[in-house]
């Protein structure tokens, strides 16, 4: 079983690697056709190819290329009405002779829609009908009988992903754009939630004056329940921070810490984050510096904090 599995992986990996030499001007033409599309990229395929077409259409749709899947069998029974002027069609068939595909080709041509043919048979009906051909032919299937689509389907999905990512980059698609199409789940939260959505503001921000004795400052740390306080001057500008950890370290050094001004014990140059940053960036910064809180500012030049965000806020929001 182990040798069989290794053989399958080896055959499928070789099928994908064989595509590298076929990423040429035809691939560029296909991408440019999709970029110029005024309607949708309509992807159609039957059987296993159809399942892959659904995946590729979903990937394109989520990365900035309006796309949908058209089932060819349903197409010849009315669903060709989904096609409209301005669409680009990509038809996928390993043999290039799939009956349901060949039956819808005349309609696609009659409507004058650009056709991208993705097939493993460059001499097929589909290949000849296409305005551009993407060759996904393979040397062999991983199935020992040579019957079950294995390496051929892997090559197909890989070529589909290559198209989707090339389109993504050409469109200048950004993380923020991706977030708009993924509002649900952890991914959506990581990409949509910003620091300002989770930060504590106003009276909830722990702040003390520099000359305040530590024993008095501890009430601020305790009452705000964040394990930290900012040390701010009379203009509200952040001078430093003092944390539970700083308290332990001060006591361990044998200092008469409780009676000393907190400005003598605080840590200067605290880490900061902007309110407009993604919450995921706050998490990354906390992990990088092994801290649990960040004071939040309006701009890079600002010195007066507008909020504070704690690790627990990120955990509760499901950003992690």
mmCIF file of N, CA and C in Angstrom, residues 128-188:
data_model
loop_
_atom_site.group_PDB
_atom_site.id
_atom_site.type_symbol
_atom_site.label_atom_id
_atom_site.label_comp_id
_atom_site.label_asym_id
_atom_site.label_seq_id
_atom_site.Cartn_x
_atom_site.Cartn_y
_atom_site.Cartn_z
ATOM 1 N N UNK A 128 -9.905 22.162 -31.392
ATOM 2 C CA UNK A 128 -10.046 22.856 -32.676
ATOM 3 C C UNK A 128 -11.033 24.017 -32.573
ATOM 4 N N UNK A 129 -12.017 23.877 -31.687
ATOM 5 C CA UNK A 129 -13.036 24.920 -31.563
ATOM 6 C C UNK A 129 -12.555 26.106 -30.731
ATOM 7 N N UNK A 130 -11.567 25.880 -29.885
ATOM 8 C CA UNK A 130 -11.136 26.925 -28.968
ATOM 9 C C UNK A 130 -10.394 28.066 -29.649
ATOM 10 N N UNK A 131 -10.562 29.256 -29.120
ATOM 11 C CA UNK A 131 -9.784 30.408 -29.588
ATOM 12 C C UNK A 131 -8.365 30.329 -29.046
ATOM 13 N N UNK A 132 -8.212 29.637 -27.932
ATOM 14 C CA UNK A 132 -6.890 29.380 -27.381
ATOM 15 C C UNK A 132 -6.926 28.017 -26.706
ATOM 16 N N UNK A 133 -5.833 27.283 -26.810
ATOM 17 C CA UNK A 133 -5.759 25.934 -26.259
ATOM 18 C C UNK A 133 -4.808 25.894 -25.076
ATOM 19 N N UNK A 134 -5.270 25.314 -23.976
ATOM 20 C CA UNK A 134 -4.413 25.022 -22.837
ATOM 21 C C UNK A 134 -4.261 23.508 -22.762
ATOM 22 N N UNK A 135 -3.062 23.041 -23.034
ATOM 23 C CA UNK A 135 -2.783 21.610 -23.125
ATOM 24 C C UNK A 135 -2.521 21.035 -21.732
ATOM 25 N N UNK A 136 -3.381 20.129 -21.287
ATOM 26 C CA UNK A 136 -3.221 19.497 -19.974
ATOM 27 C C UNK A 136 -2.992 17.992 -20.122
ATOM 28 N N UNK A 137 -2.446 17.593 -21.242
ATOM 29 C CA UNK A 137 -2.208 16.168 -21.484
ATOM 30 C C UNK A 137 -1.196 15.611 -20.491
ATOM 31 N N UNK A 138 -1.310 14.329 -20.215
ATOM 32 C CA UNK A 138 -0.426 13.657 -19.258
ATOM 33 C C UNK A 138 0.197 12.426 -19.906
ATOM 34 N N UNK A 139 1.264 11.949 -19.292
ATOM 35 C CA UNK A 139 1.927 10.755 -19.790
ATOM 36 C C UNK A 139 1.160 9.504 -19.416
ATOM 37 N N UNK A 140 0.649 9.479 -18.183
ATOM 38 C CA UNK A 140 -0.097 8.310 -17.707
ATOM 39 C C UNK A 140 -0.957 8.701 -16.522
ATOM 40 N N UNK A 141 -2.019 7.932 -16.299
ATOM 41 C CA UNK A 141 -2.832 8.086 -15.104
ATOM 42 C C UNK A 141 -2.158 7.330 -13.958
ATOM 43 N N UNK A 142 -2.438 7.762 -12.752
ATOM 44 C CA UNK A 142 -1.883 7.054 -11.592
ATOM 45 C C UNK A 142 -2.636 5.752 -11.336
ATOM 46 N N UNK A 143 -3.855 5.661 -11.833
ATOM 47 C CA UNK A 143 -4.647 4.441 -11.707
ATOM 48 C C UNK A 143 -3.961 3.307 -12.476
ATOM 49 N N UNK A 144 -3.720 2.163 -11.859
ATOM 50 C CA UNK A 144 -3.008 1.073 -12.545
ATOM 51 C C UNK A 144 -3.766 0.542 -13.760
ATOM 52 N N UNK A 145 -5.085 0.748 -13.780
ATOM 53 C CA UNK A 145 -5.881 0.320 -14.927
ATOM 54 C C UNK A 145 -5.896 1.368 -16.025
ATOM 55 N N UNK A 146 -5.398 2.564 -15.697
ATOM 56 C CA UNK A 146 -5.404 3.644 -16.676
ATOM 57 C C UNK A 146 -6.794 4.159 -16.966
ATOM 58 N N UNK A 147 -7.725 3.929 -16.035
ATOM 59 C CA UNK A 147 -9.123 4.284 -16.284
ATOM 60 C C UNK A 147 -9.601 5.453 -15.421
ATOM 61 N N UNK A 148 -9.405 5.360 -14.108
ATOM 62 C CA UNK A 148 -9.902 6.405 -13.214
ATOM 63 C C UNK A 148 -9.103 7.690 -13.395
ATOM 64 N N UNK A 149 -9.765 8.820 -13.630
ATOM 65 C CA UNK A 149 -9.044 10.096 -13.745
ATOM 66 C C UNK A 149 -8.303 10.396 -12.449
ATOM 67 N N UNK A 150 -6.999 10.467 -12.518
ATOM 68 C CA UNK A 150 -6.176 10.726 -11.331
ATOM 69 C C UNK A 150 -5.156 11.816 -11.662
ATOM 70 N N UNK A 151 -4.107 11.448 -12.374
ATOM 71 C CA UNK A 151 -3.110 12.444 -12.761
ATOM 72 C C UNK A 151 -3.716 13.520 -13.655
ATOM 73 N N UNK A 152 -4.661 13.123 -14.493
ATOM 74 C CA UNK A 152 -5.278 14.098 -15.406
ATOM 75 C C UNK A 152 -6.080 15.148 -14.646
ATOM 76 N N UNK A 153 -6.802 14.722 -13.597
ATOM 77 C CA UNK A 153 -7.573 15.688 -12.823
ATOM 78 C C UNK A 153 -6.659 16.587 -11.991
ATOM 79 N N UNK A 154 -5.555 16.016 -11.501
ATOM 80 C CA UNK A 154 -4.594 16.824 -10.747
ATOM 81 C C UNK A 154 -3.987 17.900 -11.643
ATOM 82 N N UNK A 155 -3.626 17.528 -12.866
ATOM 83 C CA UNK A 155 -3.072 18.503 -13.810
ATOM 84 C C UNK A 155 -4.099 19.583 -14.136
ATOM 85 N N UNK A 156 -5.354 19.187 -14.246
ATOM 86 C CA UNK A 156 -6.415 20.146 -14.573
ATOM 87 C C UNK A 156 -6.599 21.179 -13.477
ATOM 88 N N UNK A 157 -6.672 20.712 -12.242
ATOM 89 C CA UNK A 157 -6.883 21.654 -11.142
ATOM 90 C C UNK A 157 -5.658 22.546 -10.960
ATOM 91 N N UNK A 158 -4.466 22.010 -11.215
ATOM 92 C CA UNK A 158 -3.253 22.823 -11.106
ATOM 93 C C UNK A 158 -3.244 23.932 -12.153
ATOM 94 N N UNK A 159 -3.642 23.609 -13.370
ATOM 95 C CA UNK A 159 -3.699 24.630 -14.418
ATOM 96 C C UNK A 159 -4.767 25.674 -14.091
ATOM 97 N N UNK A 160 -5.879 25.209 -13.535
ATOM 98 C CA UNK A 160 -6.925 26.147 -13.128
ATOM 99 C C UNK A 160 -6.438 27.103 -12.049
ATOM 100 N N UNK A 161 -5.693 26.577 -11.089
ATOM 101 C CA UNK A 161 -5.136 27.425 -10.029
ATOM 102 C C UNK A 161 -4.129 28.415 -10.605
ATOM 103 N N UNK A 162 -3.332 27.967 -11.562
ATOM 104 C CA UNK A 162 -2.346 28.851 -12.187
ATOM 105 C C UNK A 162 -3.048 30.033 -12.858
ATOM 106 N N UNK A 163 -4.161 29.765 -13.526
ATOM 107 C CA UNK A 163 -4.939 30.835 -14.152
ATOM 108 C C UNK A 163 -5.493 31.795 -13.111
ATOM 109 N N UNK A 164 -6.065 31.230 -12.049
ATOM 110 C CA UNK A 164 -6.694 32.061 -11.017
ATOM 111 C C UNK A 164 -5.677 32.980 -10.350
ATOM 112 N N UNK A 165 -4.501 32.442 -10.037
ATOM 113 C CA UNK A 165 -3.485 33.248 -9.349
ATOM 114 C C UNK A 165 -2.887 34.295 -10.286
ATOM 115 N N UNK A 166 -2.695 33.923 -11.550
ATOM 116 C CA UNK A 166 -2.192 34.901 -12.517
ATOM 117 C C UNK A 166 -3.186 36.051 -12.670
ATOM 118 N N UNK A 167 -4.466 35.735 -12.690
ATOM 119 C CA UNK A 167 -5.504 36.761 -12.781
ATOM 120 C C UNK A 167 -5.508 37.631 -11.531
ATOM 121 N N UNK A 168 -5.370 37.001 -10.384
ATOM 122 C CA UNK A 168 -5.342 37.723 -9.108
ATOM 123 C C UNK A 168 -4.233 38.776 -9.115
ATOM 124 N N UNK A 169 -3.047 38.372 -9.541
ATOM 125 C CA UNK A 169 -1.920 39.299 -9.537
ATOM 126 C C UNK A 169 -2.096 40.399 -10.573
ATOM 127 N N UNK A 170 -2.586 40.056 -11.755
ATOM 128 C CA UNK A 170 -2.776 41.064 -12.792
ATOM 129 C C UNK A 170 -3.831 42.092 -12.376
ATOM 130 N N UNK A 171 -4.799 41.699 -11.599
ATOM 131 C CA UNK A 171 -5.843 42.622 -11.141
ATOM 132 C C UNK A 171 -5.360 43.479 -9.972
ATOM 133 N N UNK A 172 -4.206 43.145 -9.410
ATOM 134 C CA UNK A 172 -3.751 43.872 -8.236
ATOM 135 C C UNK A 172 -4.625 43.586 -7.033
ATOM 136 N N UNK A 173 -5.154 42.373 -6.980
ATOM 137 C CA UNK A 173 -6.061 41.963 -5.908
ATOM 138 C C UNK A 173 -5.316 41.926 -4.591
ATOM 139 N N UNK A 174 -5.861 42.584 -3.566
ATOM 140 C CA UNK A 174 -5.186 42.717 -2.283
ATOM 141 C C UNK A 174 -5.907 41.942 -1.186
ATOM 142 N N UNK A 175 -5.228 41.853 -0.046
ATOM 143 C CA UNK A 175 -5.781 41.153 1.108
ATOM 144 C C UNK A 175 -7.131 41.738 1.516
ATOM 145 N N UNK A 176 -7.249 43.061 1.443
ATOM 146 C CA UNK A 176 -8.497 43.711 1.822
ATOM 147 C C UNK A 176 -9.628 43.316 0.882
ATOM 148 N N UNK A 177 -9.302 43.169 -0.431
ATOM 149 C CA UNK A 177 -10.311 42.746 -1.403
ATOM 150 C C UNK A 177 -10.754 41.316 -1.108
ATOM 151 N N UNK A 178 -9.785 40.469 -0.786
ATOM 152 C CA UNK A 178 -10.082 39.074 -0.464
ATOM 153 C C UNK A 178 -11.035 38.989 0.726
ATOM 154 N N UNK A 179 -10.827 39.881 1.693
ATOM 155 C CA UNK A 179 -11.643 39.863 2.902
ATOM 156 C C UNK A 179 -13.112 40.111 2.604
ATOM 157 N N UNK A 180 -13.392 40.941 1.602
ATOM 158 C CA UNK A 180 -14.777 41.274 1.281
ATOM 159 C C UNK A 180 -15.578 40.043 0.852
ATOM 160 N N UNK A 181 -14.896 39.080 0.253
ATOM 161 C CA UNK A 181 -15.569 37.882 -0.231
ATOM 162 C C UNK A 181 -15.515 36.730 0.768
ATOM 163 N N UNK A 182 -14.895 36.961 1.945
ATOM 164 C CA UNK A 182 -14.749 35.911 2.951
ATOM 165 C C UNK A 182 -15.125 36.432 4.333
ATOM 166 N N UNK A 183 -16.355 36.926 4.497
ATOM 167 C CA UNK A 183 -16.721 37.517 5.795
ATOM 168 C C UNK A 183 -16.927 36.498 6.899
ATOM 169 N N UNK A 184 -17.106 35.243 6.557
ATOM 170 C CA UNK A 184 -17.414 34.240 7.574
ATOM 171 C C UNK A 184 -16.192 33.486 8.057
ATOM 172 N N UNK A 185 -16.301 32.943 9.277
ATOM 173 C CA UNK A 185 -15.265 32.068 9.806
ATOM 174 C C UNK A 185 -14.012 32.805 10.239
ATOM 175 N N UNK A 186 -13.030 32.016 10.629
ATOM 176 C CA UNK A 186 -11.778 32.572 11.135
ATOM 177 C C UNK A 186 -11.068 33.397 10.080
ATOM 178 N N UNK A 187 -11.081 32.938 8.838
ATOM 179 C CA UNK A 187 -10.412 33.675 7.769
ATOM 180 C C UNK A 187 -10.995 35.070 7.631
ATOM 181 N N UNK A 188 -12.324 35.155 7.626
ATOM 182 C CA UNK A 188 -12.965 36.451 7.508
ATOM 183 C C UNK A 188 -12.613 37.372 8.657
#
